[in-house]
XYZ file of C-alpha atoms in Angstrom:
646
model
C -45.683 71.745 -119.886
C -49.625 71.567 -120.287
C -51.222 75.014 -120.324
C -55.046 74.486 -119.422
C -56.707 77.486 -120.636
C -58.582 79.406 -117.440
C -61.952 81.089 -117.095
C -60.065 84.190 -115.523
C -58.013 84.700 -117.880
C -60.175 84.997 -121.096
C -63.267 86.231 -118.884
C -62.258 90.380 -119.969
C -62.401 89.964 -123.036
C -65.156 88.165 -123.682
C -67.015 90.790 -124.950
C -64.618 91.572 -127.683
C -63.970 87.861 -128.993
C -66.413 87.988 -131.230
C -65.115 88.509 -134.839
C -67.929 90.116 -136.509
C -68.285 92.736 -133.897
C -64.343 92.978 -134.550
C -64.080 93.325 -137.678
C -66.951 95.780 -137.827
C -64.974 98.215 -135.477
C -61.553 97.438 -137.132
C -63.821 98.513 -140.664
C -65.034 101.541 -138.605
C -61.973 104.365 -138.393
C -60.006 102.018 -140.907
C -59.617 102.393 -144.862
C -56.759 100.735 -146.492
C -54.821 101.573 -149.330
C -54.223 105.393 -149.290
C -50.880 104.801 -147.972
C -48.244 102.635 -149.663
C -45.680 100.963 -147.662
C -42.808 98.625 -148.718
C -44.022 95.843 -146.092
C -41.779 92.896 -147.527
C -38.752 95.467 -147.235
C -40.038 96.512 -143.347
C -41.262 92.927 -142.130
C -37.459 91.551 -143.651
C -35.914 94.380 -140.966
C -37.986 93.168 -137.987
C -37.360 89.183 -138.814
C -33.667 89.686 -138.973
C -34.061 90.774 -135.449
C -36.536 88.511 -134.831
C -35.129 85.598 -135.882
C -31.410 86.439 -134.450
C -32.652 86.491 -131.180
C -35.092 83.479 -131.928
C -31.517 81.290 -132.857
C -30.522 79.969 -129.701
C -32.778 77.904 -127.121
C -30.191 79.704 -124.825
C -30.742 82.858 -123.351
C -27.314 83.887 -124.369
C -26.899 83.279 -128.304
C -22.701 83.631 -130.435
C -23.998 85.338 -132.995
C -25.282 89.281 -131.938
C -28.400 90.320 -133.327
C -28.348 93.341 -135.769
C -29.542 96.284 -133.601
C -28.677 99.221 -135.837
C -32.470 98.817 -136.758
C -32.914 102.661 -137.825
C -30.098 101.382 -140.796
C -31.862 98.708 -141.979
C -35.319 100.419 -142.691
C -33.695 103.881 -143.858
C -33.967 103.118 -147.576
C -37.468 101.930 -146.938
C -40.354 104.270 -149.001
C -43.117 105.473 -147.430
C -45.541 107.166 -149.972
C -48.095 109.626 -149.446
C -47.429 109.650 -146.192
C -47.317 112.972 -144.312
C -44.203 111.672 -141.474
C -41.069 109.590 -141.786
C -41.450 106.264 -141.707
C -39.380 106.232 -138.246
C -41.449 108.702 -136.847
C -44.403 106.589 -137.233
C -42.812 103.458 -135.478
C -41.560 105.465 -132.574
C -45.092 106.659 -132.000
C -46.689 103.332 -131.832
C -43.067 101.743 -129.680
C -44.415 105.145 -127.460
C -47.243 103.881 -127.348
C -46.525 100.032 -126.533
C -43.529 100.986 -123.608
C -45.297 104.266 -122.114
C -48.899 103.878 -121.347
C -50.385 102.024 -117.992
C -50.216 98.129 -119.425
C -53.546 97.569 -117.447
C -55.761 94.225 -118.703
C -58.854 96.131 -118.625
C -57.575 98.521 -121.807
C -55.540 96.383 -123.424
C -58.573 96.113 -126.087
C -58.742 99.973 -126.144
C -54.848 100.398 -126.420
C -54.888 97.887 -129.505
C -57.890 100.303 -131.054
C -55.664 102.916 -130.275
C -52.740 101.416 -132.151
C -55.125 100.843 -134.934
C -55.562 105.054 -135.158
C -51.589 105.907 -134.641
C -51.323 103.047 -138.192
C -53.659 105.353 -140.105
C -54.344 103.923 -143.608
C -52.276 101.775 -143.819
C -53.050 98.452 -145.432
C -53.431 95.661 -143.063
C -50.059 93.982 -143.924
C -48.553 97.305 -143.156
C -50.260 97.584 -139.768
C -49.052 94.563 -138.942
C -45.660 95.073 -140.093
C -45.391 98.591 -138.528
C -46.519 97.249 -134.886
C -43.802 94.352 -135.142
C -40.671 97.288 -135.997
C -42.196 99.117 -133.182
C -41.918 96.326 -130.800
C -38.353 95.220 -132.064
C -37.142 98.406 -131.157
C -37.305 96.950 -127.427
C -37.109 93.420 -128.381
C -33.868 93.684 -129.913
C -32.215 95.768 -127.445
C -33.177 93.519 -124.508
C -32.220 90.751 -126.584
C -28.976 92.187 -127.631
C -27.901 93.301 -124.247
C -28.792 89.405 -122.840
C -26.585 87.771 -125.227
C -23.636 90.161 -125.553
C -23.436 90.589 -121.791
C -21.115 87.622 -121.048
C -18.776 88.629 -124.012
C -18.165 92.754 -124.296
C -17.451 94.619 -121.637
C -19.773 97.454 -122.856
C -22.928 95.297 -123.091
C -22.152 95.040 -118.739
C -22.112 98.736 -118.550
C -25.343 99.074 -120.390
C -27.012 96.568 -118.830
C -25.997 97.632 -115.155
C -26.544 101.541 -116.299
C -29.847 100.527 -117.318
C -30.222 97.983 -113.908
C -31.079 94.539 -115.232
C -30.324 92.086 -113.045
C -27.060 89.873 -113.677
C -28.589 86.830 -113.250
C -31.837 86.115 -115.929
C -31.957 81.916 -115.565
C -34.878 81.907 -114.067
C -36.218 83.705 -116.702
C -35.886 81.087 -119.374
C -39.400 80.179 -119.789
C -40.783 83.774 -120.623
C -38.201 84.172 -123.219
C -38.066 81.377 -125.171
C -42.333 81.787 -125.068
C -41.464 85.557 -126.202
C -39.103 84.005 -128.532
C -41.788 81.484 -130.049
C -44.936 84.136 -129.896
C -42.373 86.962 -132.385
C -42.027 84.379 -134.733
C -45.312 83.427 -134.906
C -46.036 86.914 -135.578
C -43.619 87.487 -138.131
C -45.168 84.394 -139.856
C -48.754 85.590 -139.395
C -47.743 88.752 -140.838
C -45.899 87.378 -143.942
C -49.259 85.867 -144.651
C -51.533 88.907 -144.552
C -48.635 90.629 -147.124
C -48.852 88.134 -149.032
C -52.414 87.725 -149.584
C -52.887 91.251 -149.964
C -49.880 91.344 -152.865
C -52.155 88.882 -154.934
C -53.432 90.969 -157.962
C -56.487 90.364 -157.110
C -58.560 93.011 -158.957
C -56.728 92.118 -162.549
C -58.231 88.428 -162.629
C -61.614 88.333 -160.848
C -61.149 86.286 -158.256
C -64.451 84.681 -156.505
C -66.543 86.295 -154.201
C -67.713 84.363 -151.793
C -64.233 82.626 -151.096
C -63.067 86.691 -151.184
C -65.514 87.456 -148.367
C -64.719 84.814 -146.097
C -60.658 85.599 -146.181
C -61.128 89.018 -145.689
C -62.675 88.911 -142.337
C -59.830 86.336 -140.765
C -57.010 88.853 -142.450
C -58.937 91.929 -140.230
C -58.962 89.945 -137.024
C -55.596 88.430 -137.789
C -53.606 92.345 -138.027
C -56.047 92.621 -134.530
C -54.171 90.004 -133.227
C -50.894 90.127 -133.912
C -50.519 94.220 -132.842
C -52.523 93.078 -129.174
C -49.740 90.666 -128.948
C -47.072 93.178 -129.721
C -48.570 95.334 -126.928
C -48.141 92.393 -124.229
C -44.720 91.543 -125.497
C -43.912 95.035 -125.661
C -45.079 94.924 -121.831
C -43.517 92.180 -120.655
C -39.732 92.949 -121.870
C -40.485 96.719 -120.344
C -40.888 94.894 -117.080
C -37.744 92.660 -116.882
C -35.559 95.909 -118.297
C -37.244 97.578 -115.738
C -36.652 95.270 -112.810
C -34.639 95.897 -109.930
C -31.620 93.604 -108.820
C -33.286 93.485 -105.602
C -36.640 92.759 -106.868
C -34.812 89.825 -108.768
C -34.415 87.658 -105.538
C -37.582 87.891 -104.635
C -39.388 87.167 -108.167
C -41.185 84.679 -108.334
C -41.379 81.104 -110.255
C -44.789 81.454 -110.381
C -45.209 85.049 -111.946
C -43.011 84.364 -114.621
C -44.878 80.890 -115.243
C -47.703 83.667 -115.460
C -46.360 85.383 -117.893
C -45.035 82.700 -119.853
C -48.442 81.119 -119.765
C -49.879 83.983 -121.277
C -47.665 84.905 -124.001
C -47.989 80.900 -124.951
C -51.458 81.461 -124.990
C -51.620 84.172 -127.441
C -48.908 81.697 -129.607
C -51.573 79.057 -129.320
C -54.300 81.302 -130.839
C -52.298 82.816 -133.585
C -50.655 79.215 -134.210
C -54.404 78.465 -135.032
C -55.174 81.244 -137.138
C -51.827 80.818 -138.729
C -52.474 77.135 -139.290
C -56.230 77.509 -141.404
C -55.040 80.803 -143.028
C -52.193 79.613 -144.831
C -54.288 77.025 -146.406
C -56.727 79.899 -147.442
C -53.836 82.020 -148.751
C -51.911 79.236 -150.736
C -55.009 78.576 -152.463
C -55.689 81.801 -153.417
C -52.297 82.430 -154.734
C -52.378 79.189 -156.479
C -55.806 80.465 -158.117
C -54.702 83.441 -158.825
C -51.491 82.300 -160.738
C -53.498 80.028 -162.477
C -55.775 82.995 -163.749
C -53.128 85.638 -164.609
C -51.014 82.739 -166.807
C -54.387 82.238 -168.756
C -54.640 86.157 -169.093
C -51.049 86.779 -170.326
C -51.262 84.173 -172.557
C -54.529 85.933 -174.229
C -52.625 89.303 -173.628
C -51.448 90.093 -176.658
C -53.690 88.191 -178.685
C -56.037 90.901 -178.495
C -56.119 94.377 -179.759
C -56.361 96.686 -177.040
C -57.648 101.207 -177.256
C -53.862 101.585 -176.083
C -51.161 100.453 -174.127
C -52.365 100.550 -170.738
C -53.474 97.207 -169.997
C -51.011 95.460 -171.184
C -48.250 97.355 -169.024
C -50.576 97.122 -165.902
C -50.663 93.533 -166.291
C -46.508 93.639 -166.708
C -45.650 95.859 -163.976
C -48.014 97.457 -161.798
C -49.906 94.323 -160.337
C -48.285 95.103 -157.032
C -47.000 98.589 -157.158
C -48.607 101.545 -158.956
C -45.722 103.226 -159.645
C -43.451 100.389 -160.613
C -41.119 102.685 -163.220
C -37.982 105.170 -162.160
C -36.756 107.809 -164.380
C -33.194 107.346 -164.006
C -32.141 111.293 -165.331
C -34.878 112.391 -162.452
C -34.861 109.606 -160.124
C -38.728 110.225 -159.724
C -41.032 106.966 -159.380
C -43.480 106.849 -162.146
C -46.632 104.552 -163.208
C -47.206 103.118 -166.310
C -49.855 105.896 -167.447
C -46.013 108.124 -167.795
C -46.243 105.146 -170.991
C -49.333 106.004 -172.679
C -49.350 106.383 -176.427
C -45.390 105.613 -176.536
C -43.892 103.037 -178.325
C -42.128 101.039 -175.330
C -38.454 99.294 -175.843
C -38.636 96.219 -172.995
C -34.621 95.853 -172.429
C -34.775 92.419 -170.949
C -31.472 91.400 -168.973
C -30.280 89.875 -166.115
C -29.383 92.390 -163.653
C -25.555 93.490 -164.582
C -27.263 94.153 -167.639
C -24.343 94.917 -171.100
C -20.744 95.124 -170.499
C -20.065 98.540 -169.947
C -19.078 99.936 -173.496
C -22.099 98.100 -175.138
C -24.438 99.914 -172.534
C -22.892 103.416 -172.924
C -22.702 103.046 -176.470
C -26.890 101.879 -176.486
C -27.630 105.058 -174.524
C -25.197 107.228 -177.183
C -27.836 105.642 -180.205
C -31.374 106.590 -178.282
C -30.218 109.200 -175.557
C -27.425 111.083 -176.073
C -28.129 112.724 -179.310
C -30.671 115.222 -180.913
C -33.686 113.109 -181.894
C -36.005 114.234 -184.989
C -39.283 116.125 -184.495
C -41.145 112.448 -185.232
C -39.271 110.570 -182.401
C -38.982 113.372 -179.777
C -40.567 111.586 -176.513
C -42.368 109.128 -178.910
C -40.833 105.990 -177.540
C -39.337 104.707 -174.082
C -36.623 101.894 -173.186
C -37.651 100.373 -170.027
C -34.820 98.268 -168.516
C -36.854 94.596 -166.796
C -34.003 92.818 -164.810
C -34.551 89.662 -164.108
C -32.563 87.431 -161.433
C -31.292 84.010 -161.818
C -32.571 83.326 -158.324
C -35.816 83.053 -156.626
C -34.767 86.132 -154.342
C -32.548 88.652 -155.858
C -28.867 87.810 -154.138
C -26.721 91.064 -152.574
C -24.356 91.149 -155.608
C -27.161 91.482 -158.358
C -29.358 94.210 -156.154
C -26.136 96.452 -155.996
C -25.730 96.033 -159.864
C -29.390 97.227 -160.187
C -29.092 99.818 -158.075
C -25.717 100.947 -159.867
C -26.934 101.048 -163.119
C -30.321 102.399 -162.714
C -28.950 105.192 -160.750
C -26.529 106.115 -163.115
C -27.768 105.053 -166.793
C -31.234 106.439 -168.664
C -31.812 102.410 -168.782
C -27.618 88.569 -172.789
C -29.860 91.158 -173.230
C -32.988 91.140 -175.525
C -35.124 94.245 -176.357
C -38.936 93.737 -176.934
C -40.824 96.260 -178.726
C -44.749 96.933 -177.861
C -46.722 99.657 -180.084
C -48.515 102.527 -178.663
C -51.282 99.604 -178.368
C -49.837 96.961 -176.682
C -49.240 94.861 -179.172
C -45.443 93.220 -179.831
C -44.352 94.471 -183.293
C -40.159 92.701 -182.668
C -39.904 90.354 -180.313
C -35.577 91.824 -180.252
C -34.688 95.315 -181.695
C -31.366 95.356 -179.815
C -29.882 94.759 -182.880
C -31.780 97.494 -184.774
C -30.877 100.144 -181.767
C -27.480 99.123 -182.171
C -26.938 99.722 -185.981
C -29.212 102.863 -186.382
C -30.196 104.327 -183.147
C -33.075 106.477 -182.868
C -33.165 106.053 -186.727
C -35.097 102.507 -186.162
C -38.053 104.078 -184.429
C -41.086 102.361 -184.561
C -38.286 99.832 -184.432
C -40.729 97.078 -185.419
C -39.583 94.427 -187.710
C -41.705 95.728 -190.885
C -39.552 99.020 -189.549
C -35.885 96.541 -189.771
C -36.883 95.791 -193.393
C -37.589 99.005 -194.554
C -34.118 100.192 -193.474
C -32.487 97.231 -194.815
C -33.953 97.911 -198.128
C -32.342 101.663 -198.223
C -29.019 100.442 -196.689
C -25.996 99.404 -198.846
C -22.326 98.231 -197.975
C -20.474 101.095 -197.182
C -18.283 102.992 -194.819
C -20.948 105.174 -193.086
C -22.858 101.566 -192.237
C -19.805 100.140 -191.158
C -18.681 103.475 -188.626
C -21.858 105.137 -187.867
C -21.818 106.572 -184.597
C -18.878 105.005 -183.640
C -16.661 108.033 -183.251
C -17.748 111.556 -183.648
C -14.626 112.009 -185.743
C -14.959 108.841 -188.340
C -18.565 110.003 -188.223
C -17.554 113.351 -189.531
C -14.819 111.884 -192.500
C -17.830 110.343 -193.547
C -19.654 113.087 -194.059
C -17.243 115.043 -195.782
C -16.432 112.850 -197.906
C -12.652 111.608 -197.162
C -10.733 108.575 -197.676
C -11.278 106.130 -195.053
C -9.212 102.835 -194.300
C -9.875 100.526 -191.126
C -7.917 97.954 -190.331
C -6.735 95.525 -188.110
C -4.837 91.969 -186.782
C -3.957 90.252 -184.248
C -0.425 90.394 -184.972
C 1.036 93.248 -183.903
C 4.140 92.849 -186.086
C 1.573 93.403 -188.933
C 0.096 96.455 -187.841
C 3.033 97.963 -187.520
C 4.645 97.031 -191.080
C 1.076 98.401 -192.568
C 1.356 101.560 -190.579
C 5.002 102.096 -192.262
C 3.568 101.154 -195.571
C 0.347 103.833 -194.881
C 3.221 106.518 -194.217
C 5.316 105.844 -196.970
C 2.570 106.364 -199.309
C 1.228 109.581 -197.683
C 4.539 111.121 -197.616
C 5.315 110.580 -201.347
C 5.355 113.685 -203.113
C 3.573 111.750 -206.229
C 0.596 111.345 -203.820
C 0.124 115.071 -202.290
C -3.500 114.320 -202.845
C -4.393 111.587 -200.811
C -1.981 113.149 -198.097
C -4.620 115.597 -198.070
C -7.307 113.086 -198.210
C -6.525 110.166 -195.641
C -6.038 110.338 -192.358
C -5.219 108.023 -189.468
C -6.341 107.465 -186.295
C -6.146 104.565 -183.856
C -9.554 103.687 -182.247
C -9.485 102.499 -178.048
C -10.647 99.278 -177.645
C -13.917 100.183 -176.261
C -14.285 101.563 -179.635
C -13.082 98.462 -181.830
C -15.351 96.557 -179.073
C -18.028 98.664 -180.302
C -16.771 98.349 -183.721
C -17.056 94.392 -184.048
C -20.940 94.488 -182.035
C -22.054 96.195 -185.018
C -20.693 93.958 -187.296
C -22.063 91.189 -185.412
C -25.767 93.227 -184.727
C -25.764 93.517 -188.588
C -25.361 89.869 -189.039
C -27.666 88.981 -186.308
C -30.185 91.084 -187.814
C -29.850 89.636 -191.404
C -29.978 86.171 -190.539
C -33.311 86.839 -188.439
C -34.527 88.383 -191.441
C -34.243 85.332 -193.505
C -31.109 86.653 -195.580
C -28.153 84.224 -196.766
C -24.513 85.683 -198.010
C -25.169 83.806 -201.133
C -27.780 86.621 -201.971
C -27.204 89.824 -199.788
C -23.629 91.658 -200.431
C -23.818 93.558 -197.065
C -23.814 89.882 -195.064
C -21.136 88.910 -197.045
C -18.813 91.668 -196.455
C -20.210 90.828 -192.492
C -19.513 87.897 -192.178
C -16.323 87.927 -194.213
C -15.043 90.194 -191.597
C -16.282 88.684 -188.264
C -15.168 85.212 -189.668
C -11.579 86.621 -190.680
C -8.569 84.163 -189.318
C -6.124 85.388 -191.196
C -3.439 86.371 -189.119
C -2.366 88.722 -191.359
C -4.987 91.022 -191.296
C -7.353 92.840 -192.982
C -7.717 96.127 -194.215
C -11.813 97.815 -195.677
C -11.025 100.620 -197.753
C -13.703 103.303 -198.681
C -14.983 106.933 -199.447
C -17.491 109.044 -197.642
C -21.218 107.730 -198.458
C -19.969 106.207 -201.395
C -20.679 102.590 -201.604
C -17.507 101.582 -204.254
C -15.389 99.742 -200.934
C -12.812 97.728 -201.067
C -12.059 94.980 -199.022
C -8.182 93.837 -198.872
C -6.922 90.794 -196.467
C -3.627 88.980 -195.813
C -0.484 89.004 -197.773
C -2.525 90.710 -200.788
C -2.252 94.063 -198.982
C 1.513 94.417 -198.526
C 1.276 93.214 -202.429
C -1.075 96.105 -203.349
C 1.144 98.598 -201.155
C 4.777 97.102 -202.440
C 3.405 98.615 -206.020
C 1.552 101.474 -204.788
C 4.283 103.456 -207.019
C 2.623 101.811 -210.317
C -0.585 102.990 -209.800
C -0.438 106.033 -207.862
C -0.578 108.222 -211.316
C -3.808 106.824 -211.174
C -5.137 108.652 -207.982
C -5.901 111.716 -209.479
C -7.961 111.033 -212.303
C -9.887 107.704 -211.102
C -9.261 108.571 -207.083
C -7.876 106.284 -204.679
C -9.663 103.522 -204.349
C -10.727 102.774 -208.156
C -6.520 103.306 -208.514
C -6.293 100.531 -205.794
C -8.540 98.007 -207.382
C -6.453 98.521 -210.972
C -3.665 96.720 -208.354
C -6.290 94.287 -206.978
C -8.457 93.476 -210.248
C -6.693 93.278 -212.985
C -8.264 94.231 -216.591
C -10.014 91.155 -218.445
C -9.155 92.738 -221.770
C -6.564 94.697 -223.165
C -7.235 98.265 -223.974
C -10.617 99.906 -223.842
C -13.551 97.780 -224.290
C -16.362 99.831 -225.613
C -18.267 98.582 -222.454
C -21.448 100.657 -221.580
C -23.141 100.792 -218.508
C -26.493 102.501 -217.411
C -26.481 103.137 -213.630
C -29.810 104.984 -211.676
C -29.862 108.470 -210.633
C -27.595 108.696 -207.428
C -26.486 112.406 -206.269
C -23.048 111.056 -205.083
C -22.446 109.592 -208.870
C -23.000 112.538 -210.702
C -19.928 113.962 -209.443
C -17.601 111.318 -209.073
C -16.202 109.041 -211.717
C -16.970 105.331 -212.924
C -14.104 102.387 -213.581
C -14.937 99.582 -215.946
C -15.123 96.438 -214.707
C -13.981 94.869 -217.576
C -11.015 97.183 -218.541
C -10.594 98.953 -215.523
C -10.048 102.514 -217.472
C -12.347 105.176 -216.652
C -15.552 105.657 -218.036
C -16.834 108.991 -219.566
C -20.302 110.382 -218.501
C -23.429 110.605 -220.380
C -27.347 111.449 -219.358
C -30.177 109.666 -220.825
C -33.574 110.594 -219.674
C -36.793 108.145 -219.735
């Protein structure tokens, strides 16, 4: 059907056509910005209504349309507002179903609407006037197409007297059908446009000032139309049955006509402002790759711009402190060194992630690190839209945790100083911080190959045999038949009455497996971390104790000896142990003058010469030599004591 557009019709509102004078009273009453609404979030509710009902040609549709509206926008934020976000959508659906629908104020009642949106930005406006009018749109709809199936939608529908038989009515709908998704689409736009970041890349003026206008007269628009929808559904609820038979075919071609009309005119301010919009986003893309790529090749007062330009292009407080639950903006950031925990959004398995928030959160840190740094957790989705299963993860987690995955470090200025210190977080905690890679060196250089590196933090109680100085053993296999002969050998030698002293001194223990989990990510953190550094086993003992262990496929097991913070360790694997333990009665006389694991490695290393060997050997200063004892390498006796001073 042709629709010929009459001089009636558009005569009223002549005088308000004009889009300067528009735009200059929209400008008027109305500043944008102060409020911030989650419009995507709110304009998602309103098209799953929309679109539900917009399914079918057929005025009665199989699949319901979601009414529990109120559920869908609960979780929506409104900030700085003074009301609920509800509150504020039942004034303006108030508004739309209560007030005298006359033509000669349906200018005035849009102004009107304009004051009950406040300061809203204009995306937000129109959003906001759409949820109002889906309040009625989706009951009416709902009602219509679960009428011939439930029972209850008859009551409803007779309680609230709409007439049985709506056939005739098929042309207003499916034009009140067509005009609601225009609007939705309309809407999307203006969001859109106004979610460009704009201010961070300049964009040009003149091209600036002629979008700007259309957006204005565009939110006019689409809330008048919401008002006449609004209208029009109020009437057919509203109808009699008797008024029914008498209806019509020419008002509702009336009415269809004019809500086709109003699709027609946003249709063709839909059709040149996505042009407009697509361009600008395109420009604006272009821009902000060109400034990211110069982002951090600059030096920058602090570390402000750089996380603006991350994550607060389109939300000023982009951050949540998971212990408070309190949004936060990047200033919270300032002069911190900032850990950038880059995942998808399940993030670690579960005992790496509890055992990353043991090393940085759940400990005493030093004076020096004390609120000096910050581990900001960046999910990021495999898909274009995050998918139901990964937006319950993220929720999960960052409700419940202070934070594969890499970890990016950026200096109190900006600048990247380790492009991945998961590694470094996961050997030495809080210890790392700055936790740049000059920072990874320096610790390297002070670390050496022994049991404190290979347990820290692990278990409070390994943690604590380390620092009193006992006699350690770890050990492990895949056979279970082995673990179990080596735990009888362990026994035997602790309950021999020759060896009272290391019954004192070892101890046993079996670790869970979230622990041995966290156990072998060390290991392999260590490696990772020495390889990146440029490090071979050729040259560096520690990576070839590493990687002697990870790479281990001896079924037999393996077994680390060691002592405290001592670094003398001894590393024991396959049949060679049961060997050792088999003549543990030939050298345990041994254990109390040369201790227990210089008596092991008499077993293990055998002496090159016979006898003593006159071998001397000057060792540096170390406090945890000058009380314990020396074997000789060569004769494997042990080695008396003597200062020299330089």
């Amino acid at each position: 059907m042709t629709f010929v557009q009459s001089g009636s019709f558009w005569q009223h509102f002549q005088s308000y056509l004009d889009d300067e004078i528009l735009i200059k009273k929209l400008l008027l009453s109305h500043d944008p910005d102060r409020r911030r609404l989650n419009s995507e979030m709110l304009l998602s509710a309103v098209e799953n209504i929309v679109f539900h009902a917009t399914a079918s040609e057929d005025l009665v549709s199989n699949k319901p349309v979601n009414a529990n509206f109120k559920s869908n926008i609960s979780n929506i934020e409104l900030i700085e507002s003074p009301e609920p976000l509800m509150h504020t959508i039942y004034k303006i659906a108030h508004e739309m179903l209560c007030k005298s629908p006359g033509k000669e104020d349906l200018h005035t009642r849009t102004m009107v609407s304009f004051d009950l949106l406040g300061s809203h930005r204009w995306g937000a406006k129109a959003a906001l006037a759409l949820a109002a009018f889906a309040i009625s749109y989706g009951e009416f709809s709902l009602l219509m197409q679960l009428r011939p199936h439930i029972p209850l939608a008859v009551s409803i529908a007779n309680f609230k007297q709409i007439p049985s038989n709506m056939s005739m009515l098929k042309p207003q709908v499916k034009a009140l059908r067509s005009l609601s998704k225009t609007m939705v689409d309309l809407t999307k736009c203006i969001i859109e446009f106004e979610a460009l970041p704009l201010v961070h890349v300049g964009p040009n003026m003149e091209d600036l000032a002629v979008i700007k206008p259309k957006i204005y007269v565009t939110a006019y628009w689409i809330i008048r139309s919401t008002l006449v929808c609004s209208f029009q559904i109020k009437s057919l609820m509203a109808m009699k049955p008797e008024q029914a038979k008498y209806f019509k075919y020419s008002n509702i071609t009336i009415a269809a006509w004019e809500l086709l009309s109003l699709d027609n005119r946003l249709s063709s301010i839909y059709s040149h402002l996505r042009p407009q919009v697509d361009a600008f986003r395109r420009q604006t893309e272009a821009k902000m790759h060109q400034k990211l790529l110069s982002l951090f090749k600059k030096s920058h007062i602090d570390n402000q711009d750089v996380l603006q330009m991350l994550f607060a292009l389109k939300d000023n407080l982009p951050l949540k402190d998971c212990s408070t639950q309190e949004k936060l903006g990047v200033s919270a950031l300032k002069s911190k060194v900032v850990l950038l925990l880059i995942s998808k959004p399940d993030l670690l398995p579960f005992e790496q992630l509890f055992f990353l928030v043991n090393q940085t959160y759940d400990h005493p840190h030093n004076d020096k690190t004390e609120g000096s740094y910050a581990i900001i957790w960046v999910p990021i989705s495999f898909y274009e839209a995050w998918i139901d299963t990964e937006q319950k993860w993220f929720d999960f987690i960052s409700n419940s945790m202070p934070c594969e995955a890499i970890m990016v470090v950026l200096d109190s200025e900006g600048m990247i100083t380790n492009f991945n210190a998961l590694d470094m977080v996961f050997i030495w905690g809080s210890k790392a911080y700055h936790f740049s890679l000059s920072r990874e060196n320096e610790l390297w250089d002070g670390e050496k190959w022994k049991m404190q590196l290979i347990t820290n933090e692990i278990h409070p109680i390994l943690t604590q045999w380390v620092e009193e100085g006992r006699n350690i053993c770890i050990y492990g296999s895949e056979n279970l038949d082995w673990i179990r002969e080596f735990n009888a050998k362990m026994k035997d030698i602790k309950d021999a009455e020759i060896l009272s002293i290391m019954n004192r001194e070892i101890q046993s223990n079996l670790l869970s497996f979230t622990k041995i989990q966290l156990f072998w990510l060390r290991l392999e953190s260590m490696r990772r971390s020495k390889s990146r550094l440029g490090n071979n086993a050729n040259t560096d003992n520690v990576l070839a104790q590493v990687s002697a262990l990870l790479d281990n496929n001896n079924d037999n097991g393996w077994a680390v000896y060691g002592k405290g913070l001592s670094t003398d360790i001894v590393r024991v694997e396959g049949d060679e142990i049961f060997r050792c333990l088999n003549l543990f009665r030939q050298w345990a006389e041994n254990v109390g003058r040369l201790e227990f694991i210089d008596a092991l490695r008499t077993v293990l290393e055998p002496p090159l010469v016979e006898g003593p060997c006159n071998h001397t050997q000057v060792v540096p200063y170390s406090e945890g030599l000058v009380q314990g004892n020396m074997v000789c390498q060569n004769c494997k006796r042990l080695m008396k004591k003597f200062t020299i001073y330089e």
